Amino acid sequence: MSGADLWSLAPLIVPALAGTLVMLLGGFNANRRLHHGLAVGALAAALLCVGMAYGTAPRTVTPLLIIDSYALFFLTLIYAATGLLAMFARPYLAVREKDTDAFYALLLFAATGMGVLACSNHFAALFLGLEILTVSLYTLIGYLREDSRSLEAAAKYLVLAALSSSFLLFGIALVYAATGTLLLNPAFRAIADLAPQFGQQAEAAWALAGGIFLFVGFAFKLALVPFHMWSPDVYQGAPAPVTALIATGSKGAVLAVLLRAVGPVGLGEIGGAAGITVLAVLTMFGGNLLALLQDDLKRLLAYSSVAHLGYVMVALLAGGVAGAQAMTFYVLAYVLTTLGAFGVVTILSSESPCEADSLAAYRGIGWRRPWLAATLAVMILSLAGIPPTAGFLAKVAVLGAAIEAGRLGLAIAMALASGVAIYFYLRVIVVMYMQEEEDATEASSLPSSFANAVALLVLVALVIAIGLHPTPWFEAVRVAVATILPA
Amino acid sequence: MSPQILTALIAVPLTGGGLAVILGRRSDDAARWVSLLAALLTVALAATLWFGFQETLPAAQGPVLEQRISWIPRYGIEFHLALDGLNLLFVILTACLGTVAVLISWREVTRAVGAHYLCIMATVAGIMGVFLAYDLFLFYFFWELMLVPMYFLIGVWGHERRIAAAIKFMIFTMVSGLLLLVAILTLYYAHGAATGNYTMDYTRLLGTQIGLSTARWIFLGFVAAFAVKLPLFPLHTWLPDAHTEAPTAGSILLAGLLLKTGGYGLIRFAVPLFPDAAASLATPLAVLGVIGIIYGAILAYSQRDLKRMVAYSSVSHMGFVMLAVAVWQITALQGAVMQMLAHGVATGAMFAIAGMIQERLHTRDFSELGGLWSKVPKLSAFALLFVLASVGLPGFGNFVGEFLILLGSFPVTPMLVAGGVLGIVLGTIAMLALMQRTFYGPSRNAAVIADLSPREVLALGILAVAAVVLGLLPQPFLRAAEPSLAGIISQSIPFNPADPEVGLDVLRTAAENTADFSLQPPSDPTGAEIAPASRVPVAESAVGLTGTNPGVTTESSPGSAHAIPASARAGNEETGS
């Protein structure tokens, strides 16, 4: 490995080193502000390194990792999201009087793990990145040790994530046995070549079984129906900033590697399109129908993100360059929107040690806390796919890709599923604006922390800017996707 | 004239609403005045357009003013606004009713005044956009955009069961809107695959050649959205709830403007883009329209709530628009435009009156109303005027609209016209019952109430003048809309009736995939479930589309239609005299 390789890897090395530093510092110094500053600073530095790495991209560093503009696009998204939620986490942890060293160290490690996923070119890197991410998440989810729900969520996540990792690992072993390669693209291409010979060649059976195991592993991580059972409990029990991380960065990173692995080959080629179509439809309707029943905002958002992953699967099924672009654009919009929504949840949970997750906690905040409520309303409208927000254009892009690929049935299913979703998204707005509050507490219009107010403002501005003027964002997505899927 | 004026029609109300929120933090009156100012400025802009294009409108089949800016080039989407005689009329209606809505809610709303005016003005801006958009994506953008402020208007400032009504309204309109989006995208890709030109431009998408079975599906996607708004029986169930629970300004905007976007969408987009499909589905749509006319009138009669009654009468009146669209013949379409304008004015006024009564007596229930004439004579006189306008008394725009629709439809489908006439009679009974129950008879309420304030007289006066002008002097409006309608009709000739299955590969696959999802193939509209008697008009209306309508004088045949048929002219002059 040369010095230039190390420079290219800087976006991954910086957060890893900073995480270690915060962990070491924690032994001597319990200054929350310092840990927080280090974490946010490290992520900002990592973003800077991402910017510099554009100069040397694309560059394959060892067979494991590839730093191309596709990876850098997702690294930007992941680090920006992690940095913002590190900012949201500060008052949240302060009000709970928790030690912060381990939290920020784990957050940085999780960021590293997600970064490795986004850059991985090889099953080993994929598995490594995934484990760095999930091991950090086990601890982060259970970070509120006194809260039984937090512990329950951590235990649940531990069991299911370990199970899904073993699926993934077994799938990798089978694929390796069948194809003899661990490089992502060649392996999936080999599966695609072998799949039609099912029944004639033993390798074909292994390859298919391996592919199915791999997909089940991914489906667990992405919480596709029927592998979604863990997601509402974990979303509800985890501390709000960690929930935000699970919903945004970790999903984004897994989708990044999934698209890189499968996109150039096409799901249809691998022979799983029919099964995955059923899964996507189940996920869209399942997520949205179950969300109808929720009285807890975090659970509601959990089911809503289940459904959104279903929409992402529609884009993946559409395939081709248009499908990949639509999928990437959707992930961009979804991450920004979900981050904004959980940002508001985190800020409201930072005002008292109890979590602001039940919908009743939001009653009447439209008039009591106009700015926060307006932010949440914009995010909800974006999740519902109503103009002029990023979520709307993302939905149009996915529907368009599906129709262009001739999957009209899938597009109609998606349209109907998002029609179902309107009801529960509107419920949140009803609670905020249309129900009288029971006890009017003192009015304070802005979030407690100035930095967080700015962070939320930036997210709102981005969500609306993408909705009104998407061209630069489409262009960024086009450039990113072109490196894995030349037109 | 500068084309930026079209953007200004959208931007001015939006800016006014934004300012209302900002100033409203200081004082409620500032929010009111700034909204009124913005609304009046919008009226002034609309009036400038009306007088500025008096000369050019009758000659131009296409747009007289266009503005296009590249917006999302990746999808060939432009910010494309255009003005022709058809949408100019709706722009004027929107500007006027926006002003009335601002005036009406002056004293009614006391909570979060700034936000209330933002919602009104944003709805007005969205509706303006819907009427002006010439790009299908932009149209859809505004179509969805106008719903959000309306949802807040109903849900926040509405009456007792406002939340349920707001959610119902939103779900009906959003779900049908999503089908519209899928339909637009399907059309977009079909056109792009056939021509290599991926565009959302309305004028370029006209004449896209699509196989009949596919076109029928896409057409139904458009119709789903427009029929919910119109509303077409049996998709009307959101309407009584939404109209009843909305605050007065919300009811006015809903009844006066939002319903019109449905009719406008059918005339502008649904039929011209898919003439074959429209022709093949004309009979079921016409029958549903006439069912709506009769059903709405019957249900209106049996309501106990003043606003609900007016709401159901809207269902009845808008059924005529559906009938006219299904017949697709210039006299009927001119009637439809007149009907929409006149209904917007008269029903807007009826909701305003209902709101004033509610504000004074805190009830809309007929069992607590009655005998109001002696207490509030001015209000009652206005009510009588608008009730008479609603029932289609000669001298009001509604008469012109209904008459032209029936006249144009009669040669094509006499049976359905008979049904429509029956509906008019039933509707008259309902509206007279409304008058009787509210304003005549014994008073059931001892409260002493004030008559109209000058502001209220102004608001209702604007509408009264509009209703009478539409009735006595309809010719300028008919003349403005005529060339546009003729142009639309001439573009809507089926491209190849002999060989309807000129399919496109992309859509073939699309259709096959649809079948995979076990959606039933489109049931044949002329199939066995429709009685033979009603099948005759199908053929005839299809023929009407091809330009050899047997029942009307030849000069009105759509292909060469540049003038109102003589019979319609006569009708107008009779009205005018």
Tab-separated table of N, CA, C and O in Angstrom, chain A residues 61-66 112-113 115-133 165 168-169 171-173 175-176 181-185 187-188 214 218 257 261:
chain	number	residue	atom	x	y	z
A	61	VAL	N	-8.092	0.499	-3.702
A	61	VAL	CA	-7.086	0.374	-2.665
A	61	VAL	C	-7.185	-1.036	-2.113
A	61	VAL	O	-8.168	-1.355	-1.441
A	62	THR	N	-6.174	-1.874	-2.391
A	62	THR	CA	-6.268	-3.306	-2.103
A	62	THR	C	-7.493	-3.841	-2.821
A	62	THR	O	-8.347	-3.059	-3.274
A	63	PRO	N	-7.645	-5.122	-2.958
A	63	PRO	CA	-8.855	-5.620	-3.648
A	63	PRO	C	-10.114	-5.322	-2.858
A	63	PRO	O	-11.226	-5.445	-3.382
A	64	LEU	N	-9.974	-4.937	-1.600
A	64	LEU	CA	-11.162	-4.823	-0.747
A	64	LEU	C	-11.976	-3.568	-1.015
A	64	LEU	O	-13.199	-3.596	-1.016
A	65	LEU	N	-11.294	-2.454	-1.178
A	65	LEU	CA	-12.002	-1.184	-1.174
A	65	LEU	C	-11.802	-0.448	-2.485
A	65	LEU	O	-10.745	-0.544	-3.101
A	66	ILE	N	-12.825	0.297	-2.879
A	66	ILE	CA	-12.694	1.146	-4.059
A	66	ILE	C	-13.234	2.521	-3.706
A	66	ILE	O	-14.319	2.658	-3.134
A	112	THR	N	-17.317	4.895	10.607
A	112	THR	CA	-16.284	4.177	9.867
A	112	THR	C	-16.870	2.942	9.191
A	112	THR	O	-16.601	2.666	8.017
A	113	GLY	N	-17.664	2.189	9.963
A	113	GLY	CA	-18.262	0.980	9.414
A	113	GLY	C	-19.110	1.283	8.202
A	113	GLY	O	-19.018	0.615	7.162
A	115	GLY	N	-18.827	3.840	6.299
A	115	GLY	CA	-17.935	4.256	5.225
A	115	GLY	C	-17.331	3.063	4.508
A	115	GLY	O	-17.275	3.022	3.274
A	116	VAL	N	-16.902	2.068	5.285
A	116	VAL	CA	-16.319	0.869	4.669
A	116	VAL	C	-17.355	0.187	3.772
A	116	VAL	O	-17.044	-0.255	2.664
A	117	LEU	N	-18.612	0.143	4.249
A	117	LEU	CA	-19.663	-0.460	3.423
A	117	LEU	C	-19.794	0.275	2.091
A	117	LEU	O	-19.881	-0.359	1.029
A	118	ALA	N	-19.806	1.587	2.172
A	118	ALA	CA	-20.007	2.364	0.945
A	118	ALA	C	-18.869	2.157	-0.040
A	118	ALA	O	-19.069	2.258	-1.247
A	119	CYS	N	-17.659	1.865	0.485
A	119	CYS	CA	-16.499	1.715	-0.409
A	119	CYS	C	-16.226	0.261	-0.771
A	119	CYS	O	-15.298	-0.005	-1.543
A	120	SER	N	-16.971	-0.677	-0.193
A	120	SER	CA	-16.491	-2.053	-0.311
A	120	SER	C	-16.701	-2.596	-1.724
A	120	SER	O	-17.703	-2.321	-2.383
A	121	ASN	N	-15.728	-3.363	-2.128
A	121	ASN	CA	-15.704	-3.930	-3.473
A	121	ASN	C	-15.604	-5.446	-3.374
A	121	ASN	O	-15.434	-6.126	-4.368
A	122	HIS	N	-15.712	-5.956	-2.163
A	122	HIS	CA	-15.302	-7.313	-1.882
A	122	HIS	C	-16.158	-7.804	-0.717
A	122	HIS	O	-16.515	-7.021	0.168
A	123	PHE	N	-16.502	-9.077	-0.714
A	123	PHE	CA	-17.350	-9.589	0.371
A	123	PHE	C	-16.706	-9.412	1.735
A	123	PHE	O	-17.394	-9.193	2.731
A	124	ALA	N	-15.366	-9.520	1.794
A	124	ALA	CA	-14.695	-9.377	3.084
A	124	ALA	C	-14.900	-7.968	3.625
A	124	ALA	O	-15.239	-7.786	4.804
A	125	ALA	N	-14.737	-6.965	2.748
A	125	ALA	CA	-14.927	-5.590	3.202
A	125	ALA	C	-16.376	-5.363	3.595
A	125	ALA	O	-16.663	-4.693	4.592
A	126	LEU	N	-17.283	-5.960	2.815
A	126	LEU	CA	-18.710	-5.820	3.118
A	126	LEU	C	-18.991	-6.340	4.533
A	126	LEU	O	-19.611	-5.659	5.354
A	127	PHE	N	-18.480	-7.530	4.803
A	127	PHE	CA	-18.773	-8.125	6.103
A	127	PHE	C	-18.103	-7.341	7.224
A	127	PHE	O	-18.702	-7.101	8.278
A	128	LEU	N	-16.869	-6.910	6.954
A	128	LEU	CA	-16.133	-6.135	7.946
A	128	LEU	C	-16.880	-4.844	8.287
A	128	LEU	O	-17.096	-4.519	9.461
A	129	GLY	N	-17.251	-4.139	7.253
A	129	GLY	CA	-17.951	-2.881	7.472
A	129	GLY	C	-19.242	-3.096	8.236
A	129	GLY	O	-19.551	-2.368	9.185
A	130	LEU	N	-19.981	-4.110	7.839
A	130	LEU	CA	-21.253	-4.394	8.482
A	130	LEU	C	-21.061	-4.685	9.965
A	130	LEU	O	-21.826	-4.240	10.818
A	131	GLU	N	-20.013	-5.464	10.277
A	131	GLU	CA	-19.806	-5.822	11.682
A	131	GLU	C	-19.334	-4.625	12.495
A	131	GLU	O	-19.769	-4.447	13.636
A	132	ILE	N	-18.447	-3.796	11.910
A	132	ILE	CA	-18.047	-2.593	12.643
A	132	ILE	C	-19.282	-1.772	12.976
A	132	ILE	O	-19.464	-1.289	14.096
A	133	LEU	N	-20.169	-1.645	11.992
A	133	LEU	CA	-21.396	-0.862	12.192
A	133	LEU	C	-22.288	-1.492	13.248
A	133	LEU	O	-22.719	-0.840	14.203
A	165	SER	N	-26.336	-11.636	10.182
A	165	SER	CA	-24.928	-11.710	9.787
A	165	SER	C	-24.548	-13.140	9.443
A	165	SER	O	-23.790	-13.379	8.494
A	168	LEU	N	-25.760	-13.935	6.082
A	168	LEU	CA	-24.903	-13.276	5.102
A	168	LEU	C	-23.614	-14.067	4.914
A	168	LEU	O	-23.177	-14.340	3.784
A	169	LEU	N	-23.039	-14.460	6.032
A	169	LEU	CA	-21.755	-15.164	5.987
A	169	LEU	C	-21.906	-16.494	5.258
A	169	LEU	O	-21.072	-16.867	4.426
A	171	GLY	N	-24.166	-17.232	3.105
A	171	GLY	CA	-24.395	-16.908	1.703
A	171	GLY	C	-23.082	-16.630	0.992
A	171	GLY	O	-22.845	-17.115	-0.123
A	172	ILE	N	-22.207	-15.878	1.649
A	172	ILE	CA	-20.914	-15.563	1.042
A	172	ILE	C	-20.140	-16.862	0.789
A	172	ILE	O	-19.554	-17.057	-0.288
A	173	ALA	N	-20.161	-17.764	1.781
A	173	ALA	CA	-19.425	-19.027	1.644
A	173	ALA	C	-19.951	-19.828	0.453
A	173	ALA	O	-19.180	-20.320	-0.381
A	175	VAL	N	-21.620	-18.697	-2.169
A	175	VAL	CA	-21.310	-18.017	-3.425
A	175	VAL	C	-19.845	-18.253	-3.792
A	175	VAL	O	-19.506	-18.505	-4.950
A	176	TYR	N	-18.976	-18.207	-2.780
A	176	TYR	CA	-17.560	-18.427	-3.051
A	176	TYR	C	-17.332	-19.840	-3.576
A	176	TYR	O	-16.591	-20.062	-4.531
A	181	THR	N	-14.997	-16.569	-6.487
A	181	THR	CA	-14.507	-15.196	-6.311
A	181	THR	C	-15.254	-14.539	-5.160
A	181	THR	O	-16.393	-14.891	-4.853
A	182	LEU	N	-14.582	-13.603	-4.534
A	182	LEU	CA	-15.211	-12.848	-3.452
A	182	LEU	C	-15.404	-11.392	-3.833
A	182	LEU	O	-15.903	-10.606	-3.040
A	183	LEU	N	-14.973	-11.036	-5.055
A	183	LEU	CA	-15.208	-9.662	-5.514
A	183	LEU	C	-16.692	-9.512	-5.819
A	183	LEU	O	-17.316	-10.399	-6.414
A	184	LEU	N	-17.253	-8.383	-5.408
A	184	LEU	CA	-18.711	-8.269	-5.457
A	184	LEU	C	-19.261	-8.463	-6.873
A	184	LEU	O	-20.105	-9.316	-7.107
A	185	ASN	N	-18.773	-7.623	-7.803
A	185	ASN	CA	-19.381	-7.669	-9.126
A	185	ASN	C	-19.172	-8.967	-9.862
A	185	ASN	O	-20.130	-9.558	-10.370
A	187	ALA	N	-18.698	-11.832	-8.630
A	187	ALA	CA	-19.473	-12.879	-7.967
A	187	ALA	C	-20.930	-12.831	-8.429
A	187	ALA	O	-21.519	-13.853	-8.786
A	188	PHE	N	-21.520	-11.622	-8.453
A	188	PHE	CA	-22.929	-11.550	-8.845
A	188	PHE	C	-23.115	-11.844	-10.326
A	188	PHE	O	-24.103	-12.434	-10.732
A	214	LEU	N	-27.800	-14.442	0.904
A	214	LEU	CA	-27.312	-13.064	0.902
A	214	LEU	C	-28.466	-12.089	0.963
A	214	LEU	O	-28.465	-11.128	1.733
A	218	PHE	N	-29.436	-9.202	3.686
A	218	PHE	CA	-29.692	-7.794	3.371
A	218	PHE	C	-31.094	-7.392	3.815
A	218	PHE	O	-31.301	-6.297	4.351
A	257	VAL	N	-24.037	-0.458	-0.815
A	257	VAL	CA	-23.281	-1.651	-1.202
A	257	VAL	C	-24.170	-2.611	-1.997
A	257	VAL	O	-23.724	-3.259	-2.943
A	261	ALA	N	-23.330	-3.912	-5.711
A	261	ALA	CA	-23.165	-5.325	-6.008
A	261	ALA	C	-24.129	-5.783	-7.104
A	261	ALA	O	-23.747	-6.500	-8.021
